[in-house]
C-alpha positions as CSV (number, residue, x, y, z in Angstrom):
1,M,-48.1,7.1,50.4
2,N,-48.9,3.7,51.6
3,L,-46.9,0.5,51.4
4,S,-48.3,-0.8,48.1
5,D,-47.6,2.6,46.4
6,S,-44.0,2.5,47.7
7,I,-43.5,-1.1,46.4
8,G,-44.9,-0.1,43.0
9,L,-42.6,2.9,42.8
10,A,-39.6,0.8,43.8
11,I,-40.4,-1.8,41.1
12,M,-40.9,0.9,38.5
13,T,-37.6,2.5,39.4
14,I,-35.8,-0.9,39.1
15,I,-37.4,-1.6,35.7
16,L,-36.5,1.9,34.4
17,T,-32.9,1.6,35.7
18,F,-32.6,-1.8,34.1
19,I,-33.9,-0.6,30.7
20,T,-31.7,2.5,30.9
21,N,-28.6,0.3,31.6
22,I,-29.4,-2.0,28.7
23,V,-29.7,0.8,26.3
24,F,-26.5,2.4,27.6
25,K,-24.6,-0.9,27.2
26,L,-25.9,-1.3,23.6
27,I,-24.7,2.2,22.7
28,Q,-21.4,1.7,24.5
29,N,-20.7,-1.6,22.7
30,S,-21.5,-0.2,19.3
31,T,-19.2,2.8,19.8
32,D,-16.5,0.6,21.2
33,F,-16.7,-1.4,18.0
34,L,-16.3,1.7,15.9
35,V,-13.3,2.8,18.0
36,D,-11.7,-0.6,17.7
37,K,-12.3,-0.5,13.9
38,K,-10.6,2.9,13.7
39,K,-7.7,1.7,15.8
40,F,-7.3,-1.4,13.6
41,R,-7.3,0.8,10.5
42,R,-4.7,3.2,11.9
43,E,-2.4,0.4,13.0
44,H,-2.8,-1.4,9.7
45,N,-2.0,1.8,7.7
46,F,1.0,2.5,9.9
47,A,2.3,-1.1,9.4
48,Q,1.7,-0.8,5.7
49,L,3.6,2.4,5.5
50,K,6.5,1.1,7.6
51,N,6.9,-2.3,6.1
52,L,5.9,-1.8,2.4
53,Y,5.8,1.8,1.2
54,L,9.1,2.9,2.9
55,D,10.9,0.1,1.1
56,L,9.4,1.1,-2.2
57,Y,10.1,4.8,-1.7
58,G,13.8,4.5,-2.6
59,V,13.0,2.8,-5.9
60,V,10.2,5.2,-6.9
61,S,12.2,8.3,-5.8
62,Q,15.1,7.3,-8.0
63,S,12.8,7.0,-11.0
64,E,11.3,10.4,-10.2
65,Y,14.8,11.9,-9.9
66,L,15.7,10.6,-13.4
67,R,12.5,12.3,-14.7
68,Y,13.5,15.5,-13.0
69,Y,17.1,15.3,-14.2
70,S,16.1,14.7,-17.8
71,K,13.7,17.7,-17.7
72,R,16.1,20.0,-15.9
73,Y,19.4,19.3,-17.6
74,R,18.5,17.7,-20.9
75,N,15.3,19.7,-21.6
76,I,13.4,16.4,-22.3
77,G,10.0,16.3,-20.6
78,Y,8.7,12.8,-20.2
79,E,5.0,12.7,-19.3
80,F,4.1,10.5,-16.4
81,R,1.3,8.7,-18.3
82,A,3.6,7.8,-21.2
83,Y,6.6,6.9,-19.0
84,P,5.4,6.0,-15.4
85,F,8.7,4.5,-14.3
86,F,12.4,5.0,-15.3
87,E,15.1,2.4,-14.7
88,I,18.8,2.5,-15.5
89,I,20.4,-0.3,-17.4
90,E,24.2,-0.1,-17.7
91,R,26.0,-2.2,-20.2
92,V,29.7,-2.7,-20.9
93,N,30.6,-4.8,-23.9
94,G,27.1,-6.0,-24.2
95,E,26.9,-7.3,-20.6
96,E,24.6,-5.8,-18.1
97,I,26.3,-4.4,-15.0
98,K,24.5,-5.0,-11.7
99,N,25.0,-2.5,-8.9
100,G,22.9,-0.6,-6.4
101,I,21.5,1.8,-9.0
102,T,20.6,-0.8,-11.7
103,E,18.9,-3.1,-9.2
104,F,16.2,-0.5,-8.6
105,N,13.8,-1.5,-11.3
106,K,10.2,-2.6,-11.9
107,Q,10.9,-6.2,-11.2
108,Q,12.3,-5.3,-7.8
109,I,9.1,-3.4,-7.0
110,C,7.0,-6.4,-7.9
111,E,9.1,-8.8,-5.9
112,T,8.9,-6.5,-2.8
113,I,5.2,-6.1,-3.1
114,I,4.7,-9.9,-3.5
115,K,7.1,-10.6,-0.7
116,K,5.3,-8.3,1.7
117,S,1.8,-9.1,0.3
118,Q,0.2,-9.0,3.8
119,Y,0.6,-5.2,3.7
120,A,-0.4,-4.6,0.0
121,S,-3.8,-3.8,-1.2
122,Q,-5.6,-6.3,-3.4
123,E,-5.3,-4.0,-6.4
124,L,-1.5,-3.4,-5.9
125,L,-0.9,-7.1,-5.4
126,K,-2.8,-8.0,-8.6
127,L,-0.8,-5.4,-10.6
128,A,2.5,-6.8,-9.2
129,V,1.6,-10.4,-10.0
130,A,0.4,-9.4,-13.5
131,Y,3.6,-7.5,-14.2
132,R,5.8,-10.4,-13.0
133,Y,3.9,-12.8,-15.2
134,V,4.1,-10.5,-18.3
135,N,7.8,-9.8,-17.6
136,H,8.6,-13.5,-17.3
137,N,6.6,-14.8,-20.2
138,Y,6.6,-11.9,-22.7
139,L,9.1,-9.1,-22.2
140,K,12.1,-11.4,-21.7
141,D,11.3,-13.4,-24.9
142,H,10.8,-10.1,-26.8
143,S,14.2,-8.7,-25.7
144,K,15.9,-12.0,-26.7
145,K,14.4,-11.8,-30.2
146,R,15.7,-8.3,-30.7
147,R,19.3,-9.3,-30.1
């Protein structure tokens, strides 16, 4: 092997190493993006669970217990599609009593979702805003007319 062949082989080795490193870096950057995306989703889902859904769990579990109680002890089975949420309203002499149990209602769910909207999905947020609007403009007027 003479000098020109050695120089040609060295240049080819440099070019091949350079191209291999470029391809390796491109693949590494694309997989790093996917890893970062998965990490972001995992952290967002955990924050959503910790900051939004754990607060709503008490409200929803009370409603589900009322459904269970009525089915078990009163033999009244309420279908979920017909009655998705139960809330307790206590009245004494026509006045509503506010306590820890009666404050767990649909309005509180909506307010919690809206207050922590950075953790709510778009669909959940739209439902909460729509219920708050309907409750404010239609349901309260309807209940006043019945009295």
